[in-house]
Amino acid sequence: MQKGPDPAPLLDVRGLAKSFGALRALQDVDFTLRAGEIHALLGENGAGKSTLIKVVTGVFARDAGIVRLDGAEIAPRSAKAALDCGIATVYQEVNLLPNLSVAQNLFLGRQPTRLGVVRQAEMRRRATALLQEFGLHIDVAAPLGNYSVAVQHVTAIARAVDLSARVLILDEPTASLDRHEVEILFRVMRQLALRGIGIVFVSHFLDQVYEISDRITVLRNGRLIGERETASLPRIELIRMMLGRELAETTGERVAAPAHGAGEACVSFEGYGKAGTIAPFDLTLHHGEVVGLAGLLGSGRTETARLVFGAERADSGEVKVEGRAARLHSPRDAVAYGFGYCPEERKTDGIIADLTVRENIVLALQARRGLHRPLSRGEQDEIAKRFIELLDIRPPDPERPIGLLSGGNQQKVLLARWLATSPRLLVLDEPTRGIDVGAHAEIIRLIREFCDKGLALLVISSELDEIVTYSDRVVVLRDRVHVEQLQGDAIDVTNILAAIAADGAARGAAS
Amino acid sequence: MKGLPPVVITAIVLVAGFAICATQYPNIASTRVVGNLLTDNAFLGIVATGMTFVIISGGIDLSVGSVIGFTTVFVAIAIERLGIPPWLAFVAILVICAAFGAAMGGIIHLFDLPPFIVTLAGMFLARGASFLLSTESIPINAPIYSTVSDFALRLPGGGRLTAIAIIMLIVIAAGALLLHLTRFGANVYALGGSRATTALMGIPVGSMTVRIYMLSSALSGLAGIVFSFYTAAGYSLSAVGVELDTIAAVVIGGTLLTGGQGTVIGTFLGILIQGLIQTYITFDGTLSSWWTKIVTGVLLFAFIALQQAIIVLARRSVLRRAGATS
């Protein structure tokens, strides 16, 4: 469907760049939003979606590039300034106040007053009328926190639009909504688009993207991959844009040793799952084997890892460690069985920034030994020195606070922390996230090396070519189900993409 | 599920407590006793009104007791030693206190410091300053003091509603209006809900913080003036520990210590409950006055536990709703 000869863009972003230290979060990104369109912004974790949004809305300052709204250049310095320009953002975590009434939330700071006293009845009347425009008929005097997330989202949107927003950015608005609530939200979005408001829709639910959006922009690793009309973009092509490089580049790179599958079973799960989190799965990890978990964001990769590590408690199935029945009710249990877990959010869940490299390395080992058997300083120094050499951690100074190291070296320290406990199974969630290319290759090499020594590894990564490179086996997830296991020569990017896109491909092409 | 709001529970506790005391000592249920109760706790009611704003906004003000002490010394010295007219001394001290509060609020906002630390510093500062002025108790003999002490509205049944009790009731009424009916009040609740979100919604968080602590300190100053009427003296050791009694009254009155919820009326009821316990102990005559602290402690604990239970229940019902939809 054509909307006339390329209407002038409402929001026009050119050549945007943003770095955090050595990490280039955005490089030369263009983004165009027309009035009255719903534009999906897609990409995996770390692709740069949030950074783009935060630069446009003034939360971060940009390093380079131009942002134009209606042809005029803007450079908001804060979310408030962006709002004053007419750019409003509604985040997945609703940025409203659950302890205030719905009406107060809609009109906070601009309540109708008479002689300094808020006219409660008038405010309620206006709030009711405003929400009715969006198809919500609720008691606006009740606290916002009493209502569902969908109502809170619509309230946030209503406030933004009532503040005369022309660009509305919805960041993962549907993540915690059920089907019916998504319908409500989509109806509101279509209505606003008809009024000429430009909507940026960030989501990892591809079905929803195909249902609601007019155009799609895909980012990967901070770069613009492409901008397409939704109607003419097959789903498998979209997934390829999000996950893979060109196929030709990746196929030759496999370094995984082929025959590892025959090693002894280390840990095996049968019918293991948790209702509402991940469907029951069977998974056997052998000694010396790397198993990759592939799938889109939200497909259940991290959930699987958390279940394996006992961070979530399974409500069905059994687990066996070295052939004997085991119980994984908490990370403590998992550590006792010799499991290790490097989480995705290195900064918040992994490193302890103020402690030194040495202290970070011995942390898990000390925890395993218990507080009554402290490691002597000599032992600590010895262990730290060994791993700093082994993993080539730079600078090789065990007494430096880990927060001062680069991302790649922090990741190595985390690896060292678990390796020091001589684990049986190590779970790595996005081990190469936010790491520059050189360190990237090194981490992959290290992964292979440790495996050859008999360790079992479960690795999550959004980079398909990376998974293909080091995995002996790849488990593909879709919509919180383990849909396929690929082994040996079957492991290549094309097959993984096909498995991820399997059920949606037909629908995507048909629409 | 809709439980009783905490303020209703406070009211029930007060009425029940009053009934129990009255069955044991029927004289308690007289306007005379109630009038005295209001007079004795007038300064506490005034300072607690300011504290209610601070706590609802997610902060805390530990300096109030010291500010009261400083005020009494300042007023006594100004009137008795320097011969400044009392009304001028009152205006001056209110301005000084407001500036003190504004400075604390400004520091809290600008340097993003925990209110606990900043007002703790303010507490030492104000107490130290009052020692600097004088370490002795200074009696105040100005004529206005006897005029004010003598003034009272006669209540049916022989009770007296004194001037300082009337001042407290006016402050509480004005505080309730300000908190519940104005934009300023709505912003106070908003700050207590989430500072970051409130800023995102375009509320000037910095100036709100300054004004809230200004209000609290100015009301502490007023409480100090009232306290000097009550004791007819200025003493640098007066009102030691009052900040804790005040916080206790606010929390017993149903205000969430983490901010975002509460009422001025609840605080008033909390003050009355503390006053009632004191009255009971006076009537009994055999109990040590420390029993006030013990009962207050038990009540405080009960109310904090109750609030936590309400929060946990609310969270669980939200989770259940979310669970049902996923």
Coordinates of N, CA and C in Angstrom, one line a residue, chain A residues 119 134 231 234:
Chain A
R119 N -9.3 21.2 41.6 CA -10.7 20.9 41.4 C -10.9 19.4 41.1
F134 N -9.9 6.6 24.4 CA -9.0 5.4 24.2 C -9.7 4.1 24.5
A231 N 5.1 -5.3 4.7 CA 4.4 -6.2 3.8 C 5.3 -6.9 2.8
P234 N 9.7 -11.0 3.9 CA 9.4 -12.3 4.5 C 10.1 -12.5 5.8

